mmCIF file of C-alpha atoms in Angstrom:
data_model
loop_
_atom_site.group_PDB
_atom_site.id
_atom_site.type_symbol
_atom_site.label_atom_id
_atom_site.label_comp_id
_atom_site.label_asym_id
_atom_site.label_seq_id
_atom_site.Cartn_x
_atom_site.Cartn_y
_atom_site.Cartn_z
ATOM 1 C CA MET A 137 102.258 -69.887 101.731
ATOM 2 C CA THR A 138 102.367 -73.669 102.206
ATOM 3 C CA THR A 139 99.139 -75.427 102.730
ATOM 4 C CA ALA A 140 98.640 -77.615 105.787
ATOM 5 C CA SER A 141 99.524 -81.050 103.970
ATOM 6 C CA GLN A 142 102.782 -79.233 102.992
ATOM 7 C CA ARG A 143 103.851 -77.823 106.254
ATOM 8 C CA MET A 144 106.913 -79.345 107.812
ATOM 9 C CA PRO A 145 106.696 -78.790 111.624
ATOM 10 C CA LEU A 146 110.147 -79.798 112.070
ATOM 11 C CA ILE A 147 111.507 -77.037 109.933
ATOM 12 C CA ASP A 148 109.314 -74.673 111.703
ATOM 13 C CA ALA A 149 110.590 -75.663 115.096
ATOM 14 C CA LEU A 150 114.235 -75.276 113.664
ATOM 15 C CA LYS A 151 113.615 -72.045 112.519
ATOM 16 C CA ALA A 152 111.922 -70.993 115.595
ATOM 17 C CA ILE A 153 114.996 -72.021 117.779
ATOM 18 C CA ALA A 154 117.517 -70.575 115.511
ATOM 19 C CA SER A 155 115.760 -67.225 114.993
ATOM 20 C CA GLN A 156 115.672 -66.758 118.846
ATOM 21 C CA LEU A 157 119.351 -67.673 119.439
ATOM 22 C CA ILE A 158 120.085 -64.975 116.917
ATOM 23 C CA VAL A 159 118.081 -62.472 118.817
ATOM 24 C CA LEU A 160 119.820 -63.339 122.167
ATOM 25 C CA HIS A 161 123.036 -63.281 120.479
ATOM 26 C CA HIS A 162 122.412 -59.576 119.698
ATOM 27 C CA LEU A 163 120.827 -59.190 123.033
ATOM 28 C CA ALA A 164 124.371 -60.197 124.424
ATOM 29 C CA SER A 165 126.260 -58.157 122.436
ATOM 30 C CA TYR A 166 125.058 -54.561 122.144
ATOM 31 C CA GLY A 167 124.480 -51.727 124.249
ATOM 32 C CA PRO A 168 124.495 -51.336 128.184
ATOM 33 C CA LEU A 169 121.958 -54.012 128.717
ATOM 34 C CA ALA A 170 124.448 -56.476 127.322
ATOM 35 C CA GLU A 171 127.236 -54.918 129.742
ATOM 36 C CA ALA A 172 124.705 -55.563 132.764
ATOM 37 C CA GLY A 173 123.791 -58.912 131.495
ATOM 38 C CA ARG A 174 127.372 -60.132 131.360
ATOM 39 C CA GLU A 175 128.158 -58.727 134.633
ATOM 40 C CA LEU A 176 125.127 -60.703 136.330
ATOM 41 C CA LEU A 177 125.355 -63.687 134.083
ATOM 42 C CA PRO A 178 128.850 -64.096 132.714
ATOM 43 C CA GLY A 179 128.453 -67.775 131.721
ATOM 44 C CA ALA A 180 125.168 -67.591 129.948
ATOM 45 C CA MET A 181 126.034 -64.264 128.228
ATOM 46 C CA GLY A 182 129.231 -65.244 127.208
ATOM 47 C CA TRP A 183 127.924 -68.288 125.433
ATOM 48 C CA LEU A 184 125.195 -66.380 123.839
ATOM 49 C CA PHE A 185 127.761 -64.232 122.478
ATOM 50 C CA GLU A 186 130.520 -66.672 121.377
ATOM 51 C CA TYR A 187 128.025 -69.498 120.061
ATOM 52 C CA ALA A 188 124.534 -68.556 119.232
ATOM 53 C CA ARG A 189 125.378 -66.796 116.298
ATOM 54 C CA MET A 190 126.224 -70.121 114.763
ATOM 55 C CA ALA A 191 122.515 -70.740 114.675
ATOM 56 C CA VAL A 192 122.806 -68.870 111.189
ATOM 57 C CA GLN A 193 123.975 -72.404 109.859
ATOM 58 C CA VAL A 194 120.682 -73.798 110.562
ATOM 59 C CA PHE A 195 119.087 -71.021 108.090
ATOM 60 C CA LEU A 196 121.791 -71.848 105.559
ATOM 61 C CA VAL A 197 121.153 -75.759 105.540
ATOM 62 C CA ILE A 198 117.154 -75.321 105.560
ATOM 63 C CA GLY A 199 117.651 -72.631 102.832
ATOM 64 C CA GLY A 200 119.290 -74.811 100.485
ATOM 65 C CA PHE A 201 116.814 -77.912 101.445
ATOM 66 C CA LEU A 202 113.811 -75.648 100.553
ATOM 67 C CA ALA A 203 115.545 -73.988 97.713
ATOM 68 C CA ILE A 204 116.284 -77.480 96.134
ATOM 69 C CA ARG A 205 112.733 -78.645 96.883
ATOM 70 C CA GLY A 206 111.317 -75.900 94.730
ATOM 71 C CA LEU A 207 113.847 -75.919 91.952
ATOM 72 C CA SER A 208 115.023 -79.450 91.366
ATOM 73 C CA PRO A 209 113.393 -81.838 93.637
ATOM 74 C CA ASN A 210 114.386 -85.025 91.666
ATOM 75 C CA GLY A 211 118.133 -83.777 90.699
ATOM 76 C CA GLU A 212 116.682 -82.180 87.225
ATOM 77 C CA ALA A 213 117.879 -79.232 85.598
ATOM 78 C CA LEU A 214 116.259 -76.016 85.430
ATOM 79 C CA ALA A 215 114.613 -75.827 82.056
ATOM 80 C CA GLY A 216 113.732 -71.977 81.879
ATOM 81 C CA SER A 217 115.361 -68.780 82.284
ATOM 82 C CA PRO A 218 116.110 -68.280 86.181
ATOM 83 C CA LEU A 219 115.630 -64.652 85.894
ATOM 84 C CA PRO A 220 111.745 -64.760 86.819
ATOM 85 C CA LEU A 221 112.670 -66.858 89.834
ATOM 86 C CA LEU A 222 115.250 -64.604 90.925
ATOM 87 C CA TRP A 223 112.877 -61.661 90.616
ATOM 88 C CA LYS A 224 110.363 -63.260 92.724
ATOM 89 C CA ARG A 225 112.930 -64.447 95.293
ATOM 90 C CA TYR A 226 114.054 -60.587 95.437
ATOM 91 C CA LEU A 227 110.641 -59.191 95.891
ATOM 92 C CA ARG A 228 110.119 -61.983 98.806
ATOM 93 C CA LEU A 229 113.099 -60.905 100.486
ATOM 94 C CA SER A 230 113.266 -57.276 99.816
ATOM 95 C CA ILE A 231 109.772 -55.870 100.560
ATOM 96 C CA PRO A 232 109.895 -56.921 104.253
ATOM 97 C CA PHE A 233 113.855 -56.021 104.441
ATOM 98 C CA LEU A 234 113.059 -52.680 103.054
ATOM 99 C CA ALA A 235 110.419 -52.028 105.505
ATOM 100 C CA ALA A 236 112.502 -53.195 108.264
ATOM 101 C CA ILE A 237 115.442 -50.966 107.047
ATOM 102 C CA ALA A 238 113.142 -48.021 107.425
ATOM 103 C CA LEU A 239 112.191 -48.765 111.035
ATOM 104 C CA ALA A 240 115.831 -49.333 111.776
ATOM 105 C CA ILE A 241 116.520 -46.014 110.477
ATOM 106 C CA ILE A 242 114.031 -44.304 112.629
ATOM 107 C CA GLY A 243 114.936 -46.531 115.788
ATOM 108 C CA SER A 244 118.510 -45.493 115.367
ATOM 109 C CA ALA A 245 117.859 -41.723 114.993
ATOM 110 C CA ILE A 246 115.602 -42.022 118.167
ATOM 111 C CA ALA A 247 118.067 -43.982 120.347
ATOM 112 C CA ASP A 248 120.903 -41.784 119.399
ATOM 113 C CA HIS A 249 119.190 -38.867 121.345
ATOM 114 C CA TRP A 250 119.432 -40.890 124.401
ATOM 115 C CA LEU A 251 122.372 -43.340 123.963
ATOM 116 C CA ASP A 252 126.043 -43.092 122.998
ATOM 117 C CA ASP A 253 127.000 -46.603 121.664
ATOM 118 C CA ASP A 254 128.881 -47.856 118.796
ATOM 119 C CA ALA A 255 125.999 -50.221 118.250
ATOM 120 C CA ILE A 256 124.065 -47.463 116.611
ATOM 121 C CA PRO A 257 124.332 -46.919 113.069
ATOM 122 C CA ALA A 258 125.367 -43.503 111.567
ATOM 123 C CA ARG A 259 122.966 -41.451 109.914
ATOM 124 C CA ALA A 260 121.671 -43.219 106.666
ATOM 125 C CA THR A 261 122.478 -41.836 103.468
ATOM 126 C CA LEU A 262 120.835 -42.396 100.052
ATOM 127 C CA GLY A 263 123.735 -44.180 98.574
ATOM 128 C CA GLN A 264 123.522 -46.400 101.861
ATOM 129 C CA TRP A 265 120.174 -47.053 101.301
ATOM 130 C CA LEU A 266 120.380 -47.906 97.572
ATOM 131 C CA ALA A 267 123.105 -50.325 98.540
ATOM 132 C CA HIS A 268 120.725 -52.285 100.843
ATOM 133 C CA ALA A 269 117.978 -51.918 98.458
ATOM 134 C CA THR A 270 120.112 -53.678 95.883
ATOM 135 C CA LEU A 271 121.364 -56.258 98.215
ATOM 136 C CA LEU A 272 125.034 -54.929 97.636
ATOM 137 C CA HIS A 273 125.611 -53.478 100.730
ATOM 138 C CA GLY A 274 128.048 -56.311 101.881
ATOM 139 C CA ILE A 275 130.020 -56.413 98.387
ATOM 140 C CA LEU A 276 130.260 -52.764 98.484
ATOM 141 C CA GLY A 277 131.375 -52.398 102.024
ATOM 142 C CA VAL A 278 128.670 -49.949 103.173
ATOM 143 C CA GLU A 279 127.840 -49.926 106.759
ATOM 144 C CA SER A 280 124.944 -51.922 107.616
ATOM 145 C CA LEU A 281 122.003 -50.194 108.755
ATOM 146 C CA SER A 282 120.806 -52.901 111.195
ATOM 147 C CA ALA A 283 122.407 -55.819 112.732
ATOM 148 C CA GLY A 284 122.465 -59.224 110.756
ATOM 149 C CA VAL A 285 121.186 -57.889 107.555
ATOM 150 C CA TRP A 286 124.214 -59.315 105.891
ATOM 151 C CA TYR A 287 122.435 -62.539 105.743
ATOM 152 C CA ILE A 288 119.549 -61.219 103.529
ATOM 153 C CA ALA A 289 121.942 -60.344 100.406
ATOM 154 C CA ILE A 290 123.713 -63.747 101.290
ATOM 155 C CA ASP A 291 120.445 -65.651 101.024
ATOM 156 C CA PHE A 292 119.623 -63.856 97.846
ATOM 157 C CA GLN A 293 123.033 -64.699 96.421
ATOM 158 C CA LEU A 294 122.904 -68.488 97.424
ATOM 159 C CA PHE A 295 119.593 -68.698 95.869
ATOM 160 C CA ALA A 296 120.684 -66.935 92.530
ATOM 161 C CA LEU A 297 123.701 -69.376 92.496
ATOM 162 C CA THR A 298 121.738 -72.363 93.058
ATOM 163 C CA ALA A 299 119.362 -71.437 90.190
ATOM 164 C CA LEU A 300 122.273 -70.514 87.720
ATOM 165 C CA LEU A 301 123.965 -73.811 88.356
ATOM 166 C CA LEU A 302 120.754 -75.984 88.102
ATOM 167 C CA TRP A 303 120.201 -73.831 84.669
ATOM 168 C CA ALA A 304 123.779 -74.432 83.298
ATOM 169 C CA GLY A 305 123.409 -78.047 84.135
ATOM 170 C CA ARG A 306 120.898 -78.724 81.329
ATOM 171 C CA LYS A 307 121.282 -82.519 81.832
ATOM 172 C CA ARG A 308 119.621 -84.240 84.425
ATOM 173 C CA LEU A 309 123.163 -85.677 86.265
ATOM 174 C CA LEU A 310 125.162 -82.604 85.599
ATOM 175 C CA ALA A 311 122.966 -80.316 87.375
ATOM 176 C CA PRO A 312 123.081 -81.817 90.694
ATOM 177 C CA ALA A 313 126.924 -82.337 90.201
ATOM 178 C CA LEU A 314 127.375 -78.640 89.611
ATOM 179 C CA VAL A 315 125.838 -77.957 92.859
ATOM 180 C CA LEU A 316 127.954 -80.539 94.626
ATOM 181 C CA VAL A 317 131.007 -79.420 93.107
ATOM 182 C CA THR A 318 130.536 -75.964 94.253
ATOM 183 C CA GLY A 319 129.619 -76.735 97.652
ATOM 184 C CA ILE A 320 132.918 -79.009 97.661
ATOM 185 C CA THR A 321 134.893 -76.291 96.631
ATOM 186 C CA SER A 322 133.246 -73.994 99.368
ATOM 187 C CA LEU A 323 133.916 -76.357 102.192
ATOM 188 C CA PHE A 324 137.580 -76.814 100.998
ATOM 189 C CA TRP A 325 138.627 -73.445 100.124
ATOM 190 C CA PHE A 326 136.200 -70.879 100.116
ATOM 191 C CA ASN A 327 134.897 -71.183 103.888
ATOM 192 C CA ARG A 328 138.257 -71.349 105.075
ATOM 193 C CA ASP A 329 138.988 -67.673 104.086
ATOM 194 C CA ALA A 330 137.025 -65.060 105.907
ATOM 195 C CA GLY A 331 137.845 -62.565 103.288
ATOM 196 C CA TRP A 332 135.046 -64.128 100.964
ATOM 197 C CA ASP A 333 132.416 -63.752 103.618
ATOM 198 C CA ASN A 334 130.262 -61.161 101.666
ATOM 199 C CA TRP A 335 130.046 -63.675 98.635
ATOM 200 C CA ALA A 336 127.748 -66.833 98.695
ATOM 201 C CA VAL A 337 130.734 -69.010 97.925
ATOM 202 C CA TYR A 338 131.941 -68.773 101.219
ATOM 203 C CA PHE A 339 128.474 -70.225 102.691
ATOM 204 C CA PHE A 340 127.651 -72.302 99.665
ATOM 205 C CA GLY A 341 129.129 -75.640 101.378
ATOM 206 C CA SER A 342 126.463 -75.377 104.000
ATOM 207 C CA TYR A 343 123.746 -74.609 101.536
ATOM 208 C CA ALA A 344 124.747 -77.379 99.384
ATOM 209 C CA LEU A 345 124.424 -79.765 102.381
ATOM 210 C CA GLY A 346 120.908 -78.637 102.680
ATOM 211 C CA ALA A 347 120.227 -79.367 98.880
ATOM 212 C CA ALA A 348 121.970 -82.901 99.121
ATOM 213 C CA ALA A 349 119.817 -83.507 102.252
ATOM 214 C CA TRP A 350 116.676 -83.188 100.151
ATOM 215 C CA TRP A 351 118.253 -85.519 97.488
ATOM 216 C CA ALA A 352 118.902 -87.932 100.038
ATOM 217 C CA GLY A 353 115.380 -88.290 101.141
ATOM 218 C CA ASP A 354 114.841 -90.144 97.894
ATOM 219 C CA ARG A 355 114.718 -93.670 99.150
ATOM 220 C CA ARG A 356 116.447 -95.039 95.864
ATOM 221 C CA GLN A 357 119.191 -92.524 96.379
ATOM 222 C CA TYR A 358 119.357 -92.287 100.146
ATOM 223 C CA SER A 359 122.409 -94.332 100.762
ATOM 224 C CA VAL A 360 124.308 -92.559 97.961
ATOM 225 C CA TRP A 361 123.670 -89.143 98.987
ATOM 226 C CA LEU A 362 124.043 -90.087 102.700
ATOM 227 C CA SER A 363 127.567 -91.143 102.036
ATOM 228 C CA VAL A 364 128.407 -88.180 99.981
ATOM 229 C CA ILE A 365 127.172 -85.769 102.631
ATOM 230 C CA LEU A 366 129.233 -87.586 105.357
ATOM 231 C CA THR A 367 132.378 -88.436 103.277
ATOM 232 C CA VAL A 368 132.967 -84.799 101.841
ATOM 233 C CA THR A 369 131.928 -83.099 104.810
ATOM 234 C CA ILE A 370 134.264 -85.182 107.482
ATOM 235 C CA ALA A 371 136.896 -84.716 105.052
ATOM 236 C CA ALA A 372 136.765 -80.904 104.839
ATOM 237 C CA LEU A 373 136.598 -81.005 108.882
ATOM 238 C CA LEU A 374 139.624 -83.189 108.935
ATOM 239 C CA VAL A 375 141.499 -80.553 106.855
ATOM 240 C CA ASP A 376 140.053 -77.519 108.528
ATOM 241 C CA PHE A 377 137.923 -78.277 111.758
ATOM 242 C CA ARG A 378 134.971 -75.699 112.001
ATOM 243 C CA LEU A 379 132.495 -75.923 114.506
ATOM 244 C CA ARG A 380 129.955 -74.159 112.276
ATOM 245 C CA ILE A 381 130.234 -76.922 109.490
ATOM 246 C CA THR A 382 129.750 -79.513 112.050
ATOM 247 C CA LEU A 383 126.509 -77.859 113.182
ATOM 248 C CA ALA A 384 125.392 -77.555 109.397
ATOM 249 C CA LEU A 385 126.160 -81.318 108.743
ATOM 250 C CA SER A 386 124.228 -82.157 111.730
ATOM 251 C CA ILE A 387 121.179 -80.386 110.466
ATOM 252 C CA ALA A 388 121.507 -81.808 106.982
ATOM 253 C CA LEU A 389 121.668 -85.549 108.384
ATOM 254 C CA LEU A 390 118.503 -84.654 110.755
ATOM 255 C CA LEU A 391 116.823 -83.234 107.492
ATOM 256 C CA GLY A 392 117.812 -86.051 105.075
ATOM 257 C CA PHE A 393 116.723 -88.752 107.676
ATOM 258 C CA SER A 394 113.413 -87.008 108.407
ATOM 259 C CA ARG A 395 112.354 -86.630 104.986
ATOM 260 C CA ARG A 396 113.118 -90.265 104.323
ATOM 261 C CA ASN A 397 111.029 -91.355 107.158
ATOM 262 C CA GLY A 398 108.257 -88.782 107.224
ATOM 263 C CA TRP A 399 109.298 -87.089 110.268
ATOM 264 C CA LEU A 400 109.502 -83.698 108.366
ATOM 265 C CA GLU A 401 105.395 -83.586 108.501
ATOM 266 C CA ARG A 402 104.898 -85.925 111.720
ATOM 267 C CA PHE A 403 107.270 -84.029 114.135
ATOM 268 C CA PRO A 404 105.023 -82.956 117.170
ATOM 269 C CA GLU A 405 103.828 -79.306 116.995
ATOM 270 C CA ILE A 406 105.093 -78.116 120.457
ATOM 271 C CA ALA A 407 103.616 -74.444 121.133
ATOM 272 C CA PRO A 408 104.845 -72.004 120.660
ATOM 273 C CA LEU A 409 107.355 -73.362 117.912
ATOM 274 C CA PRO A 410 105.106 -73.366 114.970
ATOM 275 C CA TRP A 411 104.168 -69.777 115.312
ATOM 276 C CA LEU A 412 107.771 -68.732 116.385
ATOM 277 C CA GLY A 413 109.047 -70.634 113.134
ATOM 278 C CA ARG A 414 106.325 -68.545 111.043
ATOM 279 C CA ILE A 415 107.442 -65.316 112.075
ATOM 280 C CA SER A 416 110.899 -66.069 112.351
ATOM 281 C CA TYR A 417 112.005 -63.881 109.482
ATOM 282 C CA SER A 418 110.091 -60.823 110.676
ATOM 283 C CA VAL A 419 111.445 -61.177 114.350
ATOM 284 C CA PHE A 420 115.004 -61.547 112.528
ATOM 285 C CA LEU A 421 114.358 -58.306 110.790
ATOM 286 C CA ILE A 422 112.737 -56.202 113.524
ATOM 287 C CA HIS A 423 114.526 -57.207 116.752
ATOM 288 C CA PHE A 424 117.598 -54.739 116.411
ATOM 289 C CA PRO A 425 115.611 -51.470 116.442
ATOM 290 C CA VAL A 426 113.788 -52.692 119.625
ATOM 291 C CA LEU A 427 117.190 -53.588 121.051
ATOM 292 C CA LEU A 428 118.295 -50.283 120.321
ATOM 293 C CA LEU A 429 115.200 -48.422 121.873
ATOM 294 C CA ALA A 430 115.485 -50.698 124.702
ATOM 295 C CA ASN A 431 119.251 -49.938 125.316
ATOM 296 C CA ALA A 432 118.363 -46.150 125.041
ATOM 297 C CA VAL A 433 115.705 -46.586 127.695
ATOM 298 C CA ILE A 434 118.278 -48.454 130.013
ATOM 299 C CA ALA A 435 120.959 -45.864 129.601
ATOM 300 C CA GLN A 436 118.599 -43.450 131.340
ATOM 301 C CA PHE A 437 119.212 -45.411 134.734
ATOM 302 C CA SER A 438 122.417 -45.122 136.475
ATOM 303 C CA GLU A 439 122.414 -48.268 137.620
ATOM 304 C CA LEU A 440 120.279 -51.648 137.574
ATOM 305 C CA SER A 441 119.594 -54.014 140.378
ATOM 306 C CA ASN A 442 119.993 -57.582 139.360
ATOM 307 C CA ILE A 443 116.213 -58.106 139.123
ATOM 308 C CA GLY A 444 116.032 -55.032 137.218
ATOM 309 C CA THR A 445 118.637 -56.380 134.746
ATOM 310 C CA VAL A 446 116.914 -59.835 134.176
ATOM 311 C CA THR A 447 113.406 -57.892 133.893
ATOM 312 C CA ALA A 448 114.924 -55.531 131.258
ATOM 313 C CA LEU A 449 116.350 -58.702 129.330
ATOM 314 C CA LEU A 450 113.359 -60.584 129.414
ATOM 315 C CA LEU A 451 111.194 -57.546 128.304
ATOM 316 C CA THR A 452 113.384 -56.820 125.406
ATOM 317 C CA TRP A 453 113.187 -60.265 124.272
ATOM 318 C CA ALA A 454 109.538 -60.324 124.520
ATOM 319 C CA ALA A 455 109.410 -57.086 122.804
ATOM 320 C CA SER A 456 111.436 -58.267 120.054
ATOM 321 C CA ILE A 457 108.912 -61.396 119.615
ATOM 322 C CA ALA A 458 105.784 -59.057 119.769
ATOM 323 C CA ALA A 459 107.396 -56.390 117.222
ATOM 324 C CA GLY A 460 108.208 -59.462 115.039
ATOM 325 C CA ALA A 461 104.516 -60.707 115.153
ATOM 326 C CA VAL A 462 103.010 -57.406 114.324
ATOM 327 C CA PHE A 463 105.639 -56.925 111.337
ATOM 328 C CA TYR A 464 104.489 -60.374 110.097
ATOM 329 C CA ARG A 465 100.989 -59.539 110.200
ATOM 330 C CA LEU A 466 101.430 -56.012 108.390
ATOM 331 C CA ILE A 467 104.308 -56.589 106.207
ATOM 332 C CA GLU A 468 105.463 -60.141 105.643
ATOM 333 C CA SER A 469 102.376 -62.161 105.745
ATOM 334 C CA PRO A 470 101.284 -63.872 102.266
ATOM 335 C CA ALA A 471 98.190 -61.525 102.499
ATOM 336 C CA ALA A 472 100.124 -58.277 103.463
ATOM 337 C CA SER A 473 102.896 -59.165 100.943
ATOM 338 C CA GLN A 474 100.136 -59.444 98.118
ATOM 339 C CA ARG A 475 98.741 -56.220 99.171
ATOM 340 C CA ILE A 476 102.146 -54.448 98.859
ATOM 341 C CA ALA A 477 103.082 -56.086 95.673
ATOM 342 C CA ALA A 478 99.773 -55.349 93.999
ATOM 343 C CA ALA A 479 100.113 -51.565 95.489
ATOM 344 C CA ILE A 480 103.779 -51.189 93.958
ATOM 345 C CA GLY A 481 102.421 -52.775 90.624
ATOM 346 C CA SER A 482 99.620 -50.152 90.370
ATOM 347 C CA LEU A 483 102.131 -47.616 90.915
ATOM 348 C CA LEU A 484 104.354 -48.511 88.411
ATOM 349 C CA ALA A 485 101.499 -49.017 85.979
ATOM 350 C CA THR A 486 100.377 -45.453 86.788
ATOM 351 C CA THR A 487 103.742 -43.964 86.301
ATOM 352 C CA GLN A 488 104.174 -45.658 83.078
ATOM 353 C CA THR A 489 100.754 -44.568 81.749
ATOM 354 C CA PHE A 490 101.544 -40.846 82.988
ATOM 355 C CA GLY A 491 105.189 -41.252 81.069
ATOM 356 C CA ARG A 492 103.243 -42.331 77.920
ATOM 357 C CA LYS A 493 100.938 -39.511 78.049
ATOM 358 C CA LEU A 494 103.520 -36.920 78.693
ATOM 359 C CA SER A 495 105.576 -38.362 75.570
ATOM 360 C CA SER A 496 102.330 -38.171 73.451
ATOM 361 C CA LEU A 497 101.923 -34.535 74.254
ATOM 362 C CA LYS A 498 105.400 -33.497 73.059
ATOM 363 C CA PRO A 499 104.673 -33.596 69.441
ATOM 364 C CA LEU A 500 101.453 -31.463 69.940
ATOM 365 C CA ARG A 501 103.173 -28.920 71.717
ATOM 366 C CA ALA A 502 105.778 -28.660 69.142
ATOM 367 C CA VAL A 503 103.068 -28.334 66.623
ATOM 368 C CA ARG A 504 101.656 -25.617 68.660
ATOM 369 C CA GLY A 505 104.572 -23.715 68.934
ATOM 370 C CA ARG A 506 105.143 -23.321 65.106
ATOM 371 C CA LEU A 507 101.587 -21.957 64.617
ATOM 372 C CA PRO A 508 101.353 -18.266 63.981
#
């Protein structure tokens, strides 16, 4: 957890807005509540369905920005092995992710009794859970157990790829060059082919824009990195215009400019954006089971009035945020994560100790077996 002096209110605000747009996108996409909403508010719900999902670009750019802040703030290569960093990142993502998956499985099982809808995942299998636990569900083509969870695997892949590129660089100038070249390759090739969308290289262009935005914050290199960001991205858009990449470029420029001018820290903290930004990952993880249960309840009514539809939409949205707040406090917050990690470590240590004791008993049993 960052200290007060390290906090970036602008990033909190961007994460808050983006996470809510993702929730509203799913609210406009699944179940009878979405159908009722589209009938009542076709313009707004249609826009949320079509465009709100692009808010994921905000998270991609911010992810690259913060990853470079921690891994290579001055463009240096990664000196040590990236494996401990990857393990730490895996735990940071997977502990709340697996807790949310467990709740999603329970929510789907309950909703399945009341609602017949394609949005409800099929009953989970052990293999399916293991694919999610190892963050390989997208690569293996395993059906997702919750909406949007493809992003968790992609986030880990992007961080891992960045760390490996910085480690492979070994020299000051080569490390950022490898990140830049991989980002350019993504923008001009991989991101234009949806067949790569289960792999980090499809999204690495946006992630690399975030990395370049951090480096652009250095006053000595501001104009160089700004020129690189604009030239490369505009060229990629001229080859193949993509609205999502235009959004990523805008966020990268905003972050680079804000870091250089101190706006990252001085951005006004407008309630409740700092709080929503802090719990954004929890809201992202937990909102789909809430949405399924809300739709299961709505399905029990033969018809909703206009006021009833709006009320149901607002209550479901509010319930998603409330569930995210509770989930953050119990599972994702630094204090909760430390308790969970400590419990897991204690369990592993106990298991290892028990295993050593068992192995030490085997020779004794063998000797006793040979006694008359």
